[in-house]
Short mmCIF file of C-alpha atoms in Angstrom, two decimals:
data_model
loop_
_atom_site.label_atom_id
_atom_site.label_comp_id
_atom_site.label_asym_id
_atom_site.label_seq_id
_atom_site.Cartn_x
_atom_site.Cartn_y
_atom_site.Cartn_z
CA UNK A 1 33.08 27.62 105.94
CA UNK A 2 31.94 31.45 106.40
CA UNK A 3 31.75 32.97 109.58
CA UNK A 4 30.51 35.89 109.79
CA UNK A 5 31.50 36.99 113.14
CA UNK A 6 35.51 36.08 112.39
CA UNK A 7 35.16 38.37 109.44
CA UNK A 8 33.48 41.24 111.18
CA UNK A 9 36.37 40.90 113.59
CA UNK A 10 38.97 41.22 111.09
CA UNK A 11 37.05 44.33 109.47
CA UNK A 12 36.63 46.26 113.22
CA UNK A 13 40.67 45.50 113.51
CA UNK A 14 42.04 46.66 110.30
CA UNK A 15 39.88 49.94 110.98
CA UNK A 16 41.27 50.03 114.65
CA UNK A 17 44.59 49.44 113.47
CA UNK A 18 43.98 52.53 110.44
CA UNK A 19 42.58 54.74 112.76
CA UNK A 20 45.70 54.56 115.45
CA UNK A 21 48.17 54.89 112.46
CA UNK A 22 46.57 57.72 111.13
CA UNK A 23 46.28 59.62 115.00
CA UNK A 24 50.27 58.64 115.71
CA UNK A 25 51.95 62.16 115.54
CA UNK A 26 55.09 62.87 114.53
CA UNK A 27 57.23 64.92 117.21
CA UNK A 28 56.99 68.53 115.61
CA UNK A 29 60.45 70.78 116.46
CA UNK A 30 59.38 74.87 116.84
CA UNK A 31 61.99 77.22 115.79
CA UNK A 32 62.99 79.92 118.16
CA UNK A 33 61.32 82.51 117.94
CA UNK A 34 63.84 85.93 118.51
CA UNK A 35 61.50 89.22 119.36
CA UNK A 36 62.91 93.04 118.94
CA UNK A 37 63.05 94.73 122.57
CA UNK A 38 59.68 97.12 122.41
CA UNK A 39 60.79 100.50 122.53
CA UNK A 40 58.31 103.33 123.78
CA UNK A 41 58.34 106.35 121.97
CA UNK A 42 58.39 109.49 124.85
CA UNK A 43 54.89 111.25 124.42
CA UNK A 44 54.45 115.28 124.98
CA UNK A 45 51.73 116.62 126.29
CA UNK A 46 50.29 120.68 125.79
CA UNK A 47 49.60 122.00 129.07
CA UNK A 48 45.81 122.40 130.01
CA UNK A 49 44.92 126.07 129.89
CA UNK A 50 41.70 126.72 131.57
CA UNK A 51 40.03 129.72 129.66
CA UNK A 52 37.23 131.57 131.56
CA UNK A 53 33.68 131.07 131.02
CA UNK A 54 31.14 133.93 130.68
CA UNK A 55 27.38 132.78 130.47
CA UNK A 56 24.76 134.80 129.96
CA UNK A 57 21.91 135.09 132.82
CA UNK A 58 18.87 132.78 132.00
CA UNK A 59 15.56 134.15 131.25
CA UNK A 60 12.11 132.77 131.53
CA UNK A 61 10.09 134.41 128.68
CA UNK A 62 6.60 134.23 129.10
CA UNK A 63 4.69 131.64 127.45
CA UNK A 64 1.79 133.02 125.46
CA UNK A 65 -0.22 129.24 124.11
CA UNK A 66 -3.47 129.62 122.43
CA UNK A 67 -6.09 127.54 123.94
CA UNK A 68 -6.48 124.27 122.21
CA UNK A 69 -9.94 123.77 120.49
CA UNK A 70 -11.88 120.98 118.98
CA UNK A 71 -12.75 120.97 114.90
CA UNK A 72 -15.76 119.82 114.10
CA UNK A 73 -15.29 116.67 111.76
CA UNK A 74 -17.22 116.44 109.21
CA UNK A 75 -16.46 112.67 107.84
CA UNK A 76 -19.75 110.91 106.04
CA UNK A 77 -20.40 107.52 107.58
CA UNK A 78 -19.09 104.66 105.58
CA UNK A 79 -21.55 101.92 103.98
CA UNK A 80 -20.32 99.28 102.77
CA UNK A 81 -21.68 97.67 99.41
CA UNK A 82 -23.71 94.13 99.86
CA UNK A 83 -21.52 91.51 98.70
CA UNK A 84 -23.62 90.15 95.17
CA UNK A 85 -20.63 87.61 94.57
CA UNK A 86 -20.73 83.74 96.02
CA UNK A 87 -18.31 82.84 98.70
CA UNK A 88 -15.66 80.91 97.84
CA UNK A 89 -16.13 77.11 98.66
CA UNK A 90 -12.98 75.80 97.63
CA UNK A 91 -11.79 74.08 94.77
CA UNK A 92 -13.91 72.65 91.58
CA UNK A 93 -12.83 69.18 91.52
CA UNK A 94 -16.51 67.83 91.75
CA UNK A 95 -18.09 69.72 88.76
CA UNK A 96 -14.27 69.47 86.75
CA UNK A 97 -14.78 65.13 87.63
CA UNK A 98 -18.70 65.37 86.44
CA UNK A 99 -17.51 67.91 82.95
CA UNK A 100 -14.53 64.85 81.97
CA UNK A 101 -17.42 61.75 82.80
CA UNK A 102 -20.08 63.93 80.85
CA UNK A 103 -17.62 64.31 77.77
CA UNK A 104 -16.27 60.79 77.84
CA UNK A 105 -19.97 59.60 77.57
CA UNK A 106 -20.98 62.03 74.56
CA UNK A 107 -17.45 61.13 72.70
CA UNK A 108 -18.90 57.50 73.30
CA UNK A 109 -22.41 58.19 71.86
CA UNK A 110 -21.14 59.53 68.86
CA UNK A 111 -18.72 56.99 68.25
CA UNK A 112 -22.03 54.23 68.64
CA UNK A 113 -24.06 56.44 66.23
CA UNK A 114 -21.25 56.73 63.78
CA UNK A 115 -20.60 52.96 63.63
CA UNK A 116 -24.23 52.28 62.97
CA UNK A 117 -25.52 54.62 60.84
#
């Protein structure tokens, strides 16, 4: 007889027992590693040498600013057009709906007056 639960048991364990095999790690072994003594190469300098500054004595010149004036503007005011176009009320599904029913019926009516006539 099945039982479920034995079989789920036996599924969780085999994955338990995959999982552990697969995180076991092998002891790794590093190489030494042998670095080169760091050797500083001397660095030389140029002595400073201060040179002397000459700057020239600061003027005020005199400001001479014209006085700031107004120009007249001389814009036209704007009018805008009236609108002569309907708003937009969204789609056309209604009158697209009433065009199909509309042809459907005359595509009817001529197939009745065809097979009577």
């Amino acid at each position: 007889m099945y039982n479920e639960a034995e079989d789920h048991t036996a599924v969780v364990t085999a994955a338990t027992i995959t999982v552990a095999e697969a995180t076991t790690e092998a002891p790794t072994t590093e190489a030494p590693t042998t670095e080169a003594p760091a050797t500083e190469a001397p660095t030389t300098e140029a002595p400073a040498t201060d040179a002397p500054t000459t700057e020239a004595p600061a003027t005020d010149a005199p400001t001479t600013e014209a006085p700031a004036t107004d120009a007249p503007t001389t814009e036209a005011p704007t009018t805008e057009a009236p609108k002569t176009e309907a708003p937009n009320t969204g789609d056309n599904t209604a009158i697209m709906t009433y065009a199909v029913i509309m042809l459907v019926a005359l595509a009817g009516t001529a197939v009745v007056i065809k097979k009577r006539a």
